[in-house]
Short mmCIF file of C-alpha atoms and ligand atoms in Angstrom, two decimals:
data_model
loop_
_atom_site.label_atom_id
_atom_site.label_comp_id
_atom_site.label_asym_id
_atom_site.label_seq_id
_atom_site.Cartn_x
_atom_site.Cartn_y
_atom_site.Cartn_z
CA MET A 1 -0.09 -0.06 -0.04
CA ILE A 2 1.05 3.48 -0.83
CA ALA A 3 -0.29 6.25 1.42
CA PHE A 4 -0.09 10.11 0.74
CA CYS A 5 -0.88 13.25 2.76
CA PHE A 6 -1.02 16.88 2.36
CA PRO A 7 0.98 18.65 5.09
CA HIS A 8 1.24 21.74 3.00
CA GLY A 9 -1.98 21.95 1.26
CA GLY A 10 -2.82 20.87 -2.45
CA GLU A 11 -5.89 18.90 -1.58
CA GLU A 12 -7.71 20.36 -4.68
CA PHE A 13 -5.19 18.36 -6.90
CA GLU A 14 -5.92 14.99 -5.20
CA TYR A 15 -7.42 13.50 -8.36
CA ASP A 16 -4.41 14.07 -10.54
CA LEU A 17 -2.04 13.13 -7.73
CA ARG A 18 -3.72 9.78 -7.33
CA GLY A 19 -3.27 9.17 -11.13
CA LEU A 20 0.40 10.04 -10.97
CA ILE A 21 1.11 7.92 -7.69
CA GLY A 22 -0.73 5.05 -9.43
CA ALA A 23 1.22 5.25 -12.32
CA PHE A 24 4.60 5.11 -10.53
CA PHE A 25 3.23 2.28 -8.22
CA PRO A 26 1.09 0.21 -10.42
CA GLY A 27 -1.12 -2.27 -8.81
CA GLU A 28 -0.56 -0.82 -5.35
CA GLU A 29 -3.48 0.29 -3.23
CA ILE A 30 -3.29 4.04 -2.87
CA ARG A 31 -4.68 5.53 0.36
CA LYS A 32 -4.99 9.19 1.48
CA ALA A 33 -3.78 9.53 5.11
CA GLU A 34 -5.83 11.77 7.17
CA ALA A 35 -4.40 14.16 9.71
CA GLY A 36 -2.79 12.12 12.69
CA GLU A 37 -3.53 8.92 10.90
CA SER A 38 -0.78 6.47 10.61
CA PHE A 39 -0.22 3.69 8.13
CA PRO A 40 2.01 1.09 9.54
CA ALA A 41 1.10 -1.26 6.54
CA ALA A 42 2.10 1.35 4.12
CA GLU A 43 5.23 0.57 2.14
CA PHE A 44 5.69 4.37 1.53
CA VAL A 45 4.03 7.41 2.94
CA TYR A 46 4.32 10.33 0.49
CA GLU A 47 4.28 13.91 1.92
CA VAL A 48 2.97 15.89 -1.02
CA PRO A 49 4.86 18.97 -1.62
CA GLU A 50 3.38 22.55 -1.43
CA PRO A 51 1.97 23.87 -4.75
CA ASP A 52 3.60 27.04 -5.96
CA ARG A 53 0.83 29.54 -5.53
CA SER A 54 2.75 32.42 -6.77
CA LEU A 55 2.37 31.15 -10.28
CA PRO A 56 -0.55 32.20 -12.74
CA TYR A 57 -3.74 30.01 -11.64
CA GLU A 58 -3.61 27.98 -14.88
CA ASP A 59 0.05 27.04 -14.24
CA ILE A 60 -0.14 25.93 -10.62
CA LYS A 61 -1.42 22.44 -11.33
CA ASN A 62 0.99 21.69 -14.09
CA SER A 63 4.03 22.84 -12.03
CA PHE A 64 2.62 20.92 -9.07
CA LYS A 65 2.43 17.69 -11.13
CA ARG A 66 5.84 18.19 -12.46
CA ARG A 67 7.30 18.50 -8.91
CA VAL A 68 5.49 15.42 -7.75
CA TYR A 69 6.73 13.63 -10.89
CA ASP A 70 10.28 14.73 -10.15
CA GLU A 71 10.11 13.37 -6.56
CA LEU A 72 8.43 10.16 -7.31
CA SER A 73 10.69 9.50 -10.27
CA GLU A 74 13.73 9.89 -8.04
CA LYS A 75 12.28 7.71 -5.49
CA THR A 76 11.29 4.76 -7.89
CA GLY A 77 13.96 5.21 -10.46
CA ARG A 78 11.12 5.14 -13.12
CA THR A 79 9.91 7.51 -15.72
CA LEU A 80 6.51 7.43 -17.22
CA PRO A 81 5.66 7.13 -20.97
CA TRP A 82 2.94 9.80 -20.71
CA GLY A 83 4.90 12.09 -18.57
CA THR A 84 2.68 13.92 -16.07
CA LEU A 85 -0.46 13.45 -18.15
CA THR A 86 -3.03 11.50 -16.19
CA GLY A 87 -6.30 12.21 -18.32
CA ILE A 88 -7.66 9.88 -20.70
CA ARG A 89 -7.65 12.16 -23.82
CA PRO A 90 -4.13 13.26 -24.58
CA ALA A 91 -4.86 14.10 -28.22
CA LYS A 92 -7.57 16.49 -27.07
CA LEU A 93 -5.04 18.76 -25.34
CA ILE A 94 -3.05 18.78 -28.71
CA MET A 95 -6.21 19.23 -30.90
CA LYS A 96 -7.05 22.46 -28.86
CA GLN A 97 -3.52 23.74 -29.80
CA LEU A 98 -3.95 22.85 -33.47
CA GLU A 99 -7.25 24.66 -33.43
CA GLU A 100 -5.41 27.77 -32.04
CA GLY A 101 -3.27 27.74 -35.08
CA LYS A 102 -0.04 26.48 -33.46
CA ARG A 103 2.44 24.42 -35.48
CA PRO A 104 3.31 20.97 -34.53
CA ALA A 105 6.94 21.76 -33.62
CA GLU A 106 5.53 24.42 -31.32
CA ILE A 107 3.05 22.05 -29.66
CA ALA A 108 5.73 19.46 -29.31
CA GLU A 109 7.84 21.96 -27.45
CA HIS A 110 4.98 22.98 -25.24
CA MET A 111 4.04 19.34 -24.46
CA ARG A 112 7.64 18.57 -23.52
CA ARG A 113 7.98 21.50 -21.27
CA VAL A 114 4.59 21.44 -19.59
CA TYR A 115 3.87 17.67 -19.37
CA TYR A 116 7.15 15.97 -19.72
CA LEU A 117 5.71 14.27 -22.87
CA ASP A 118 8.36 13.21 -25.27
CA GLY A 119 9.41 10.43 -27.70
CA PRO A 120 7.16 8.01 -29.23
CA LYS A 121 4.10 8.92 -27.23
CA LEU A 122 4.43 12.64 -28.16
CA SER A 123 4.77 11.60 -31.89
CA LEU A 124 1.59 9.35 -31.57
CA ALA A 125 -0.41 11.99 -29.88
CA ILE A 126 0.44 14.68 -32.42
CA ALA A 127 -0.20 12.43 -35.52
CA THR A 128 -3.46 11.31 -33.96
CA ALA A 129 -4.66 14.71 -33.09
CA GLN A 130 -3.91 15.85 -36.69
CA LYS A 131 -5.69 12.87 -38.24
CA GLU A 132 -8.67 13.41 -35.87
CA ARG A 133 -8.98 16.94 -36.90
CA GLN A 134 -8.86 16.09 -40.55
CA VAL A 135 -11.68 13.55 -40.01
CA LEU A 136 -13.87 15.82 -37.85
CA SER A 137 -13.77 18.57 -40.40
CA LYS A 138 -16.21 16.55 -42.53
CA LEU A 139 -18.91 16.58 -39.84
CA HIS A 140 -21.45 19.29 -38.82
CA GLY A 141 -19.91 19.77 -35.37
CA THR A 142 -22.35 20.95 -32.64
CA ASP A 143 -24.84 21.71 -35.47
CA GLY A 144 -25.15 17.95 -36.06
CA TYR A 145 -25.45 14.84 -33.89
CA SER A 146 -24.52 11.19 -33.66
CA LEU A 147 -26.75 8.34 -32.60
CA TYR A 148 -25.69 5.37 -30.50
CA ILE A 149 -27.79 2.37 -30.05
CA GLY A 150 -26.89 -0.23 -27.42
CA ILE A 151 -27.76 -3.92 -27.57
CA PRO A 152 -26.74 -5.23 -24.35
CA PHE A 153 -26.82 -9.14 -25.12
CA CYS A 154 -23.90 -11.37 -25.84
CA PRO A 155 -23.62 -14.99 -26.80
CA SER A 156 -21.89 -15.64 -23.39
CA ARG A 157 -20.08 -13.37 -20.92
CA CYS A 158 -16.18 -12.82 -21.23
CA LEU A 159 -14.22 -13.16 -18.26
CA TYR A 160 -12.91 -9.63 -18.32
CA CYS A 161 -16.20 -7.94 -19.43
CA SER A 162 -17.12 -4.53 -17.70
CA PHE A 163 -19.84 -3.55 -20.15
CA THR A 164 -23.61 -3.87 -19.71
CA SER A 165 -24.09 -7.34 -21.27
CA TYR A 166 -26.59 -10.17 -20.72
CA PRO A 167 -25.84 -13.70 -21.94
CA VAL A 168 -28.39 -14.88 -24.52
CA ASP A 169 -29.03 -18.25 -22.87
CA ARG A 170 -30.43 -16.58 -19.88
CA PHE A 171 -31.95 -13.48 -21.20
CA GLY A 172 -32.79 -14.25 -24.71
CA ASP A 173 -36.47 -14.14 -24.03
CA ARG A 174 -36.15 -10.44 -23.00
CA MET A 175 -34.77 -9.49 -26.31
CA GLU A 176 -38.12 -8.73 -27.94
CA GLU A 177 -39.24 -6.69 -25.02
CA TYR A 178 -35.99 -4.79 -25.03
CA LEU A 179 -36.39 -3.91 -28.61
CA ASP A 180 -39.93 -2.55 -28.13
CA THR A 181 -38.78 -0.22 -25.25
CA LEU A 182 -35.82 0.95 -27.43
CA PHE A 183 -38.21 1.63 -30.36
CA TYR A 184 -40.34 3.63 -27.90
CA GLU A 185 -37.27 5.55 -26.72
CA MET A 186 -36.09 6.20 -30.34
CA ASP A 187 -39.70 7.71 -31.15
CA ALA A 188 -39.66 9.92 -28.17
CA CYS A 189 -36.06 11.20 -28.60
CA ARG A 190 -35.98 11.73 -32.34
CA PRO A 191 -37.94 15.15 -32.18
CA LEU A 192 -35.22 16.48 -30.02
CA PHE A 193 -33.01 16.67 -33.16
CA SER A 194 -35.65 17.39 -35.74
CA ASP A 195 -34.00 20.21 -37.47
CA ARG A 196 -30.26 18.96 -37.06
CA PRO A 197 -28.26 16.78 -39.52
CA LEU A 198 -27.25 13.14 -38.21
CA ASP A 199 -23.55 12.43 -39.07
CA THR A 200 -22.86 9.00 -37.69
CA VAL A 201 -24.71 5.98 -36.32
CA TYR A 202 -23.16 3.23 -34.09
CA ILE A 203 -24.84 0.09 -32.84
CA GLY A 204 -22.82 -1.41 -30.15
CA GLY A 205 -23.31 -3.61 -27.16
CA GLY A 206 -22.98 -6.10 -25.92
CA THR A 207 -23.00 -7.68 -29.35
CA PRO A 208 -25.77 -6.39 -31.71
CA THR A 209 -25.46 -9.39 -33.89
CA ALA A 210 -26.56 -11.59 -30.82
CA LEU A 211 -30.03 -10.57 -32.02
CA SER A 212 -31.56 -12.97 -34.49
CA ALA A 213 -31.49 -11.92 -38.27
CA GLY A 214 -35.20 -11.06 -37.86
CA GLN A 215 -34.60 -8.96 -34.84
CA LEU A 216 -31.73 -7.12 -36.52
CA ASP A 217 -34.07 -6.43 -39.53
CA ARG A 218 -36.76 -4.90 -37.22
CA LEU A 219 -33.99 -2.73 -35.33
CA LEU A 220 -32.28 -1.49 -38.53
CA GLY A 221 -35.81 -0.88 -40.24
CA LYS A 222 -36.90 1.09 -37.13
CA ILE A 223 -33.71 3.25 -37.28
CA VAL A 224 -33.94 4.18 -40.96
CA GLN A 225 -37.67 4.92 -40.55
CA ALA A 226 -37.17 7.14 -37.38
CA PHE A 227 -33.96 8.94 -38.11
CA PRO A 228 -32.82 10.77 -41.41
CA MET A 229 -30.14 8.94 -43.08
CA ALA A 230 -29.24 11.63 -45.81
CA ASP A 231 -26.19 13.14 -44.02
CA VAL A 232 -24.93 9.90 -42.28
CA LYS A 233 -21.21 9.41 -43.06
CA GLU A 234 -20.76 6.40 -41.15
CA PHE A 235 -23.12 3.50 -39.97
CA THR A 236 -21.20 1.04 -37.84
CA VAL A 237 -22.60 -2.16 -36.40
CA GLU A 238 -20.55 -4.07 -34.05
CA ALA A 239 -20.67 -7.72 -35.23
CA GLY A 240 -18.21 -8.28 -32.45
CA ARG A 241 -18.21 -11.99 -31.60
CA PRO A 242 -17.69 -14.33 -34.49
CA ASP A 243 -19.99 -16.89 -32.82
CA SER A 244 -22.81 -14.44 -33.32
CA ILE A 245 -22.31 -13.81 -37.02
CA THR A 246 -24.19 -15.71 -39.69
CA GLU A 247 -24.70 -15.27 -43.53
CA GLU A 248 -28.33 -14.29 -42.91
CA LYS A 249 -27.46 -11.72 -40.51
CA LEU A 250 -24.61 -10.13 -42.46
CA LYS A 251 -26.95 -10.11 -45.49
CA THR A 252 -29.55 -8.37 -43.34
CA LEU A 253 -27.09 -5.55 -42.51
CA LYS A 254 -26.28 -5.27 -46.25
CA ARG A 255 -29.87 -4.42 -46.94
CA TYR A 256 -29.50 -1.21 -44.89
CA PRO A 257 -26.86 1.66 -45.07
CA VAL A 258 -24.44 -0.06 -42.85
CA SER A 259 -20.97 1.22 -44.07
CA ARG A 260 -18.63 -0.25 -41.21
CA ILE A 261 -18.73 -3.51 -39.14
CA SER A 262 -16.39 -4.66 -36.41
CA ILE A 263 -15.40 -8.44 -36.13
CA ASN A 264 -13.49 -8.71 -33.04
CA PRO A 265 -11.00 -11.40 -32.39
CA GLN A 266 -9.33 -9.88 -29.38
CA THR A 267 -6.57 -12.41 -29.82
CA MET A 268 -5.80 -15.13 -32.32
CA GLN A 269 -4.58 -17.60 -29.64
CA GLN A 270 -7.05 -20.24 -29.12
CA LYS A 271 -5.74 -21.09 -25.66
CA THR A 272 -6.58 -17.53 -24.49
CA LEU A 273 -10.01 -17.38 -26.20
CA ASP A 274 -10.86 -20.58 -24.19
CA ARG A 275 -9.51 -19.04 -20.99
CA ILE A 276 -11.40 -15.85 -21.28
CA GLY A 277 -14.70 -17.44 -22.03
CA ARG A 278 -15.10 -16.70 -25.64
CA LEU A 279 -16.96 -19.60 -27.19
CA HIS A 280 -15.57 -19.50 -30.48
CA THR A 281 -12.51 -20.72 -32.24
CA VAL A 282 -9.78 -18.85 -34.24
CA GLU A 283 -11.02 -20.59 -37.54
CA GLU A 284 -14.47 -19.01 -36.84
CA ILE A 285 -12.93 -15.63 -36.67
CA VAL A 286 -11.32 -15.97 -40.06
CA GLY A 287 -14.48 -17.65 -41.46
CA ALA A 288 -16.76 -14.66 -40.43
CA TYR A 289 -14.18 -12.04 -41.66
CA ARG A 290 -13.93 -13.89 -45.05
CA LEU A 291 -17.73 -14.23 -45.30
CA ALA A 292 -18.27 -10.53 -44.51
CA ARG A 293 -15.77 -9.70 -47.17
CA SER A 294 -17.24 -11.89 -49.68
CA LEU A 295 -20.69 -10.18 -49.09
CA GLY A 296 -19.23 -6.75 -49.98
CA PHE A 297 -18.30 -5.28 -46.56
CA ASP A 298 -15.45 -2.80 -47.38
CA ASN A 299 -14.76 -1.40 -44.06
CA ILE A 300 -14.07 -4.00 -41.51
CA ASN A 301 -12.51 -3.26 -38.13
CA MET A 302 -11.05 -5.71 -35.81
CA ASP A 303 -10.45 -5.19 -31.99
CA LEU A 304 -7.48 -6.64 -30.21
CA ILE A 305 -6.79 -6.68 -26.38
CA LEU A 306 -3.22 -6.67 -25.00
CA GLY A 307 -2.46 -8.02 -21.63
CA LEU A 308 -4.92 -10.96 -21.75
CA PRO A 309 -4.07 -13.72 -19.19
CA GLY A 310 -1.10 -15.72 -20.35
CA GLU A 311 -0.12 -13.34 -23.33
CA GLY A 312 3.14 -11.47 -23.80
CA ALA A 313 4.72 -9.78 -26.88
CA ALA A 314 5.26 -13.11 -28.53
CA GLU A 315 1.61 -13.75 -28.54
CA VAL A 316 0.67 -10.30 -29.93
CA GLU A 317 3.20 -10.72 -32.55
CA ASP A 318 1.75 -14.04 -33.61
CA THR A 319 -1.81 -12.57 -33.51
CA LEU A 320 -0.81 -9.58 -35.83
CA ARG A 321 0.87 -12.22 -38.18
CA GLN A 322 -2.24 -14.23 -38.34
CA LEU A 323 -4.30 -11.05 -39.00
CA ALA A 324 -1.97 -9.56 -41.72
CA PRO A 325 -3.33 -11.84 -44.66
CA LEU A 326 -6.87 -10.76 -43.84
CA LYS A 327 -6.08 -7.03 -44.42
CA PRO A 328 -8.59 -5.48 -42.07
CA ASP A 329 -9.46 -1.90 -42.79
CA SER A 330 -8.84 -0.88 -39.13
CA LEU A 331 -7.54 -2.41 -35.89
CA THR A 332 -8.47 -1.05 -32.53
CA VAL A 333 -5.84 -2.10 -30.04
CA HIS A 334 -6.94 -2.02 -26.29
CA ALA A 335 -4.70 -2.53 -23.40
CA LEU A 336 -6.61 -4.60 -20.91
CA ALA A 337 -8.28 -2.47 -18.27
CA VAL A 338 -9.46 -4.79 -15.34
CA LYS A 339 -12.16 -3.08 -13.54
CA ARG A 340 -12.87 -4.22 -9.94
CA ALA A 341 -15.93 -6.26 -10.81
CA SER A 342 -14.34 -8.29 -13.67
CA ARG A 343 -11.08 -8.63 -11.87
CA LEU A 344 -12.65 -10.12 -8.88
CA LYS A 345 -14.47 -12.63 -11.31
CA MET A 346 -11.15 -13.42 -12.91
CA GLU A 347 -9.49 -14.02 -9.66
CA ALA A 348 -12.27 -16.39 -8.66
CA ASP A 349 -11.91 -18.16 -11.95
CA GLY A 350 -8.02 -18.36 -11.51
CA ALA A 351 -7.40 -16.58 -14.50
CA VAL A 352 -5.54 -13.56 -13.11
CA ARG A 353 -1.79 -13.91 -12.94
CA PRO A 354 0.36 -10.94 -11.97
CA GLY A 355 -0.20 -8.33 -14.55
CA PRO A 356 2.32 -7.63 -17.27
CA GLY A 357 4.94 -5.11 -16.14
CA GLN A 358 5.39 -1.81 -17.92
CA ALA A 359 8.35 -3.24 -20.12
CA GLU A 360 6.16 -6.12 -21.23
CA THR A 361 3.10 -3.99 -22.00
CA GLU A 362 5.28 -1.66 -23.89
CA ALA A 363 6.76 -4.44 -25.96
CA MET A 364 3.11 -5.72 -26.60
CA MET A 365 2.16 -1.99 -27.78
CA ARG A 366 5.02 -1.90 -30.07
CA ALA A 367 4.37 -5.36 -31.58
CA ALA A 368 0.78 -4.22 -32.25
CA SER A 369 1.78 -0.73 -33.47
CA GLU A 370 4.41 -2.30 -35.85
CA GLY A 371 2.04 -4.99 -37.11
CA ALA A 372 -0.54 -2.38 -37.72
CA MET A 373 1.77 -0.37 -39.73
CA GLN A 374 2.93 -3.16 -41.73
CA MET A 375 -0.60 -3.61 -42.75
CA GLY A 376 -0.81 0.01 -43.91
CA LEU A 377 -2.89 1.12 -40.96
CA PHE A 378 -2.02 4.47 -39.34
CA PRO A 379 -3.08 5.76 -35.79
CA TYR A 380 -6.21 7.86 -35.85
CA TYR A 381 -7.66 7.75 -32.27
CA LEU A 382 -6.05 7.34 -28.80
CA TYR A 383 -7.30 7.02 -25.32
CA ARG A 384 -6.03 6.14 -22.05
CA GLN A 385 -7.94 4.80 -19.06
CA LYS A 386 -7.60 4.06 -15.50
CA ASN A 387 -6.59 0.43 -14.35
CA MET A 388 -4.79 0.01 -17.72
CA ALA A 389 -2.11 -2.52 -17.90
CA GLY A 390 1.20 -0.81 -17.79
CA ASN A 391 -0.61 2.60 -17.57
CA LEU A 392 -0.63 2.71 -21.39
CA GLU A 393 -3.25 3.44 -24.04
CA ASN A 394 -5.83 2.17 -26.64
CA VAL A 395 -4.98 3.04 -30.24
CA GLY A 396 -7.21 2.91 -33.24
CA TYR A 397 -5.16 2.36 -36.50
CA ALA A 398 -6.85 2.67 -39.93
CA ALA A 399 -6.24 2.65 -43.66
CA PRO A 400 -6.59 6.14 -44.98
CA GLY A 401 -10.17 6.96 -45.41
CA LYS A 402 -11.38 4.08 -43.00
CA GLU A 403 -10.98 5.75 -39.79
CA GLY A 404 -13.86 5.19 -37.31
CA ILE A 405 -15.46 8.53 -37.17
CA TYR A 406 -17.67 7.75 -34.22
CA ASN A 407 -14.73 6.54 -32.18
CA ILE A 408 -13.00 9.98 -32.66
CA LEU A 409 -16.16 11.80 -31.60
CA ILE A 410 -16.29 9.79 -28.39
CA MET A 411 -12.97 10.94 -27.56
CA GLU A 412 -12.95 14.64 -28.78
CA GLU A 413 -16.47 15.35 -27.64
CA LYS A 414 -17.04 17.66 -30.57
CA GLN A 415 -20.77 16.68 -31.13
CA SER A 416 -23.87 15.62 -29.15
CA ILE A 417 -24.44 11.93 -28.90
CA LEU A 418 -27.96 10.62 -28.48
CA ALA A 419 -27.37 7.23 -26.93
CA LEU A 420 -30.38 4.87 -26.58
CA GLY A 421 -30.72 1.65 -24.69
CA ALA A 422 -29.85 0.20 -21.31
CA GLY A 423 -26.70 1.35 -19.62
CA ASN A 424 -25.77 4.08 -22.28
CA ILE A 425 -24.91 7.71 -21.57
CA SER A 426 -26.07 10.48 -23.92
CA LYS A 427 -23.82 13.46 -24.15
CA ALA A 428 -24.95 17.02 -24.99
CA VAL A 429 -21.93 19.11 -26.48
CA TYR A 430 -23.03 22.73 -26.69
CA PRO A 431 -21.53 25.23 -29.08
CA ASP A 432 -19.68 27.03 -26.13
CA GLY A 433 -17.85 23.59 -25.44
CA GLN A 434 -20.01 22.91 -22.28
CA ILE A 435 -20.87 19.19 -21.93
CA GLU A 436 -23.67 17.66 -20.01
CA ARG A 437 -24.68 13.95 -19.65
CA ALA A 438 -27.79 11.84 -19.11
CA ASP A 439 -27.37 8.19 -18.37
CA ASN A 440 -29.80 5.22 -18.85
CA VAL A 441 -30.17 2.51 -16.06
CA LYS A 442 -28.44 -0.69 -16.98
CA ASP A 443 -30.74 -3.18 -15.63
CA LEU A 444 -33.22 -4.44 -18.33
CA LYS A 445 -36.30 -4.37 -16.19
CA GLU A 446 -35.63 -1.07 -14.80
CA TYR A 447 -34.84 0.24 -18.32
CA ARG A 448 -38.35 -0.86 -19.29
CA ASP A 449 -40.09 0.41 -16.09
CA ARG A 450 -38.42 3.76 -15.98
CA ILE A 451 -38.15 4.39 -19.64
CA GLU A 452 -40.31 7.73 -19.36
CA GLU A 453 -37.68 9.04 -16.82
CA MET A 454 -34.84 8.09 -19.15
CA ILE A 455 -36.56 10.07 -21.83
CA GLU A 456 -37.09 12.97 -19.65
CA ARG A 457 -33.32 13.19 -18.79
CA LYS A 458 -32.61 13.50 -22.45
CA ARG A 459 -35.46 16.08 -22.93
CA LYS A 460 -33.68 18.25 -20.37
CA LEU A 461 -30.42 18.12 -22.25
CA TRP A 462 -31.70 19.17 -25.46
CA LEU A 463 -35.10 20.97 -25.08
S1 LIG B 1 -18.40 -9.61 -26.34
FE1 LIG B 1 -17.88 -7.59 -25.35
S2 LIG B 1 -19.71 -7.03 -24.32
FE2 LIG B 1 -19.91 -8.96 -24.77
S3 LIG B 1 -19.51 -10.27 -22.87
FE3 LIG B 1 -17.54 -10.05 -24.23
S4 LIG B 1 -16.46 -8.19 -23.45
FE4 LIG B 1 -18.64 -8.07 -22.78
#
């Protein structure tokens, strides 16, 4: 356990401070010591330095974080790949500077000086922000909006899952009722955007293709009937798990303006797939992918997860080698973020081994990045999240013109997202940059019973 205390003030920066301490001491419990409290069990009690309040207000936090970084770096002998940055959207900081008209060299200098960000991560963040800016320029910004539809059902529950997901074998009989409630929510929320262009649609989950072909047909038919498609630049359906994909379902998607699908291996190592509770084979991944290609899908994303139990850089390299001949249009590479609930489950199932160290996670990220580049895919979106293995990042790589627009919108928060279905969070982005959110309950029964309340929350955002 690592404890910290504020003998000289600075409590207002506790959130950032926790992020930094956590990054220097990965996997350790971090506790704040109250005045007079002692922590005999603590390996280290960190006395937080005094913030320099003589600085202009906007510089106090950054200078404080640099000081903490210097002290912890000296104490541990470590440096952090992302410098003092603790937020999840490093590219957003850079995007802001690009919008202010700053040149990349100027931005790089600023990021080095203020955040200690340098080397490959700095290059990645700048390249990503430039690509994001280019892609977002095609949208209507805050004059337009995007639509997210959540289907919270999956063929089975993966061991590491932290999403809203109900296995079909136990909850399959709730799907029809769920769709009815969802359609009701669509009809009630559509008028909130009557005069605005819809830029992107994303059907995610869960696994949307856990629905039957008939149910998918109903869902897509309802979406195109309820929402205007004329301005839509991207319509994604996460086909997700290969064990949910059939020819009939893919043909159903093809009858609608679905422009991008995701078929997610996570790994091409069969032993890992078995271990994490995905009830499909490596061959099924390849089969589903080839089937989709043969039916004319020309924008297919594949998701990978780094840091799965028992995997290191060698397994990641092998996964990339197996994917290369398939030539996916984009790869989304996640570092496994084990949230508390799923970690407990993984421990109970004996699937957790000590997490990969920073060096190993970096080697995996490098293997993924090199593999993606060799496939002609370039970084276009980036986010970091808490609990992430090795304190690293998730990166989307895409062939030119095949970037996932909705993914960028989620990160850069440049447009309102109307999110419908259980467990999803709508986000209103106003022209002045203010952001407000409204969430839907996760539980299926509550979603049905409290749908009017969920709708009312969204009305408050946009009416
Ligand atoms: S496919 Fe995704 S949403 Fe479904 S159980 Fe697995 S991790 Fe969760």
